[in-house]
Short mmCIF file of N, CA and C in Angstrom, two decimals:
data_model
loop_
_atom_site.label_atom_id
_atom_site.label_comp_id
_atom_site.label_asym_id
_atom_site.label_seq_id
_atom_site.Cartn_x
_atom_site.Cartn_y
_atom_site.Cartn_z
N UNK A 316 36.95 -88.96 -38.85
CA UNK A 316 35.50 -88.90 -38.80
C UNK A 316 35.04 -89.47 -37.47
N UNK A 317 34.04 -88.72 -36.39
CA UNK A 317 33.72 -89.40 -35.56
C UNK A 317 32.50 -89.89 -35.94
N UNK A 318 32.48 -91.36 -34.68
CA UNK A 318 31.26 -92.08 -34.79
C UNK A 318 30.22 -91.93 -34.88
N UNK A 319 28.86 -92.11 -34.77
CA UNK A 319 27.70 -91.89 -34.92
C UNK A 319 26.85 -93.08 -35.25
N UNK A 320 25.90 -93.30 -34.35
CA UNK A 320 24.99 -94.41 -34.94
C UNK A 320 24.05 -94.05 -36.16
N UNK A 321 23.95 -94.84 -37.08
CA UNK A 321 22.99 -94.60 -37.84
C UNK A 321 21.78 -95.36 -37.63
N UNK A 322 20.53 -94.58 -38.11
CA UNK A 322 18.98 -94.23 -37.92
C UNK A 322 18.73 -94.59 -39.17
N UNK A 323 17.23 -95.03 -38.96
CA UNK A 323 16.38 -94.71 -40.27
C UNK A 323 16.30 -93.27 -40.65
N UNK A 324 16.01 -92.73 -39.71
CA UNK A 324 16.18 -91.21 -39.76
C UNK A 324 17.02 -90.59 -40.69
N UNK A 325 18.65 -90.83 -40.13
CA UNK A 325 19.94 -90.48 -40.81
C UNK A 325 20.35 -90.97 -42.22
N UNK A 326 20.24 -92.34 -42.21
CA UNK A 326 20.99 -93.33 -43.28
C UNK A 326 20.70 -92.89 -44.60
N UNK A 327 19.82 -92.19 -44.94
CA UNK A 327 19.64 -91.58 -46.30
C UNK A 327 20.70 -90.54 -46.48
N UNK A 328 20.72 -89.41 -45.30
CA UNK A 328 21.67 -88.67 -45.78
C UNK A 328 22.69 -89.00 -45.71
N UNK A 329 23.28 -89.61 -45.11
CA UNK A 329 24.89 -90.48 -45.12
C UNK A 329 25.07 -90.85 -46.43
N UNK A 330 24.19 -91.61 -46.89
CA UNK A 330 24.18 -92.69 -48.18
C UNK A 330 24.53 -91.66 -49.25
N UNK A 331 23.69 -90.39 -48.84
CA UNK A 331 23.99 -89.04 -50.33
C UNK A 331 25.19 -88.46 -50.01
N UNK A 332 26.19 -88.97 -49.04
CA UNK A 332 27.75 -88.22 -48.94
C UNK A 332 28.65 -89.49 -48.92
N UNK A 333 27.72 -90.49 -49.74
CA UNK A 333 29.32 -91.66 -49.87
C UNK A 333 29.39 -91.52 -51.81
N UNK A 334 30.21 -91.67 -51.90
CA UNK A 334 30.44 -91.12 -53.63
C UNK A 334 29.75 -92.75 -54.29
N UNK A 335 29.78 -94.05 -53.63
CA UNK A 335 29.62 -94.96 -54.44
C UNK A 335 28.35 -94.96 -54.50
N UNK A 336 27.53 -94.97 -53.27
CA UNK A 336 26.18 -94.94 -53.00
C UNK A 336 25.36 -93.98 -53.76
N UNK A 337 25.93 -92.42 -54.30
CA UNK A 337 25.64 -91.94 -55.51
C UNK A 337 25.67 -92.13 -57.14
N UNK A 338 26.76 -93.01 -57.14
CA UNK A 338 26.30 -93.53 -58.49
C UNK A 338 25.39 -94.93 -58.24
N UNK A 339 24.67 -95.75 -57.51
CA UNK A 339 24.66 -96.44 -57.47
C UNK A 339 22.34 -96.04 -57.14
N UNK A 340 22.26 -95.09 -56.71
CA UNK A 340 21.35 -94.40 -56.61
C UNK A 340 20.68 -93.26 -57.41
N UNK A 341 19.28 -93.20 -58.03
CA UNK A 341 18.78 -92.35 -58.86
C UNK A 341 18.70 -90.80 -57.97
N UNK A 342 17.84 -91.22 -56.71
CA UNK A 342 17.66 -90.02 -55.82
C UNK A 342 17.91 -90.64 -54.45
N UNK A 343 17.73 -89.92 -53.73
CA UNK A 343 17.75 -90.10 -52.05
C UNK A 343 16.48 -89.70 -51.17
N UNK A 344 15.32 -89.17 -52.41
CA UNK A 344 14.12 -88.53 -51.88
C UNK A 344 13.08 -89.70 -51.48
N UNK A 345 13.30 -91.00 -52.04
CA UNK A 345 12.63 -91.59 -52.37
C UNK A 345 13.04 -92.62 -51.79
N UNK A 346 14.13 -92.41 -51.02
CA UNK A 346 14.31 -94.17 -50.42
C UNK A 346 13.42 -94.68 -49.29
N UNK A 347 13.35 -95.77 -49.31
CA UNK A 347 13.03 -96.48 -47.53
C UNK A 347 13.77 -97.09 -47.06
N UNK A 348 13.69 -97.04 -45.49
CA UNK A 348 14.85 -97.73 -44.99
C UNK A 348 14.09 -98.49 -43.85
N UNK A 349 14.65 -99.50 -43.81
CA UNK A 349 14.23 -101.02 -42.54
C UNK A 349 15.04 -101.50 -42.16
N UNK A 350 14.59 -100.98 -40.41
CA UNK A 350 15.85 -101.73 -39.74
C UNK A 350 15.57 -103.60 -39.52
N UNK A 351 16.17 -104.46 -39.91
CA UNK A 351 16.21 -105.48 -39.94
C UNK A 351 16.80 -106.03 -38.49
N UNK A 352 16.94 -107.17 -37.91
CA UNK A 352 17.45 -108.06 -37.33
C UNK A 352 17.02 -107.25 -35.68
N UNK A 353 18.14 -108.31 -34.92
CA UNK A 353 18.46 -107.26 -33.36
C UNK A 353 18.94 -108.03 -32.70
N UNK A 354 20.02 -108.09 -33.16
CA UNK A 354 21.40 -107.96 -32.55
C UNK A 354 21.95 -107.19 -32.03
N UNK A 355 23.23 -107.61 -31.17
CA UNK A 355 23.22 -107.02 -29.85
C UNK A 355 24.55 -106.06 -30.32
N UNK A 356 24.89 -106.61 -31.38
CA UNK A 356 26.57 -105.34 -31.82
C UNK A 356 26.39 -105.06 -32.71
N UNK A 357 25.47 -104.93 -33.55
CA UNK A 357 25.43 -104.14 -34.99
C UNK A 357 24.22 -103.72 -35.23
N UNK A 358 23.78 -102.44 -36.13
CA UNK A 358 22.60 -101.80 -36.74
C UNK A 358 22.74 -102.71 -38.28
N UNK A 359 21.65 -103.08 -39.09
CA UNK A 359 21.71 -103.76 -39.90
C UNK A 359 19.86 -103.20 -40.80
N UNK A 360 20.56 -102.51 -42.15
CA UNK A 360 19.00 -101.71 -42.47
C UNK A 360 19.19 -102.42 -44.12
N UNK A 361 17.84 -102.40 -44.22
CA UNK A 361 17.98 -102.37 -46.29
C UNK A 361 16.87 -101.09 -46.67
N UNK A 362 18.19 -100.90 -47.30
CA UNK A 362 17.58 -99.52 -47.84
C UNK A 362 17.09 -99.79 -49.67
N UNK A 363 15.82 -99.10 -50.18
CA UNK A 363 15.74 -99.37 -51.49
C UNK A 363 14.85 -97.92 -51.97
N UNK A 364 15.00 -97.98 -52.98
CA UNK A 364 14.35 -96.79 -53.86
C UNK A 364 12.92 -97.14 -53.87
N UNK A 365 11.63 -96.26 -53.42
CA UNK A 365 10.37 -96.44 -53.57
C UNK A 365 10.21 -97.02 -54.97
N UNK A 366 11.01 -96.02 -55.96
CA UNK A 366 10.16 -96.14 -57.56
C UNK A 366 10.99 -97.08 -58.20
N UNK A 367 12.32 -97.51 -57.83
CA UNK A 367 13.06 -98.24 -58.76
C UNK A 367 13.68 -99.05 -57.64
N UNK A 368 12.88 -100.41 -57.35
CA UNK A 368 13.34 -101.48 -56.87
C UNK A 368 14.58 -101.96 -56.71
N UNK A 369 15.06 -101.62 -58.31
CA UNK A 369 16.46 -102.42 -58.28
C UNK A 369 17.78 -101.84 -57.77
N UNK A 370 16.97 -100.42 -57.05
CA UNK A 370 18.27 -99.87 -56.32
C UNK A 370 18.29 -100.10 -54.93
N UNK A 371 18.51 -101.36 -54.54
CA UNK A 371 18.68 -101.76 -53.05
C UNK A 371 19.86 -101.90 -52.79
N UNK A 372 20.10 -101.57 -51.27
CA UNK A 372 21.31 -101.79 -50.58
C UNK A 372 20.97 -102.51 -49.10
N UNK A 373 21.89 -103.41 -48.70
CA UNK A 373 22.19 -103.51 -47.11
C UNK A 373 23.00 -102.82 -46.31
N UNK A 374 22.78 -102.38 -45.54
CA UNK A 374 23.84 -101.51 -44.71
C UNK A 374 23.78 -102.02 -43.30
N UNK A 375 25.58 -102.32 -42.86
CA UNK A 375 25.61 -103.12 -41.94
C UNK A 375 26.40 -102.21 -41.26
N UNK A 376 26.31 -101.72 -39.64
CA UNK A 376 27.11 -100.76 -39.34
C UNK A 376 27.41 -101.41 -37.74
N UNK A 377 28.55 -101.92 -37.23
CA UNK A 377 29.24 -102.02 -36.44
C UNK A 377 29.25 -101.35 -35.49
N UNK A 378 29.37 -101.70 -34.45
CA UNK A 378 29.35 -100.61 -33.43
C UNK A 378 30.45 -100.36 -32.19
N UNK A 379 30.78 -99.63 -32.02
CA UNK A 379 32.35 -100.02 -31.00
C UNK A 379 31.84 -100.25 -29.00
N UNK A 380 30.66 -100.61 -29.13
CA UNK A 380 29.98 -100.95 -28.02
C UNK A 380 28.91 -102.16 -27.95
N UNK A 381 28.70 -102.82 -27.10
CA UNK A 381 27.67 -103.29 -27.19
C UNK A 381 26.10 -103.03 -26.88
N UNK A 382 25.46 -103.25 -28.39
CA UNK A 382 24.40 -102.35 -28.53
C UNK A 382 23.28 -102.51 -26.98
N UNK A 383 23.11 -104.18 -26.92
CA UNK A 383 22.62 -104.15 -25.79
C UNK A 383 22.61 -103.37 -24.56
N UNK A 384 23.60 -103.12 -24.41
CA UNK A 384 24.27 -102.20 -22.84
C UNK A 384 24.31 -100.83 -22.96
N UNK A 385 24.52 -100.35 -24.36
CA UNK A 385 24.67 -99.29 -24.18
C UNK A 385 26.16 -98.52 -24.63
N UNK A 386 26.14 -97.57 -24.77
CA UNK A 386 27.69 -97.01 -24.88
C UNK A 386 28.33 -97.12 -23.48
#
């Protein structure tokens, strides 16, 4: 699989092609996503279901560069 940064944009559909993140989720129509923090080597979002609160996640995504600088 190659890399790719993930987006607010993206991270929903990613989340609907990981098998756990589907059972773990009602829909994917409905999420929001916030990018948190800012730091200089990682993307860091919480994602949650508009209608059902209790489906939150953190998603912490690493990066093989430093974000500051750039690829």
């Amino acid at each position: 699989m190659d890399f790719y940064p993930l987006t607010a944009s993206n991270l929903a559909g990613y989340l609907a092609s990981v098998p756990a993140m589907r059972e773990r989720f009602t829909g994917f129509d409905d999420l929001e996503v916030v990018e948190v923090g800012d730091g200089n080597l990682n993307f860091v979002y919480v994602v949650s279901h508009r209608k059902v609160p209790a489906e939150t996640v953190v998603v912490k995504q690493a990066l093989p560069y430093l974000r500051a600088a750039g690829e």
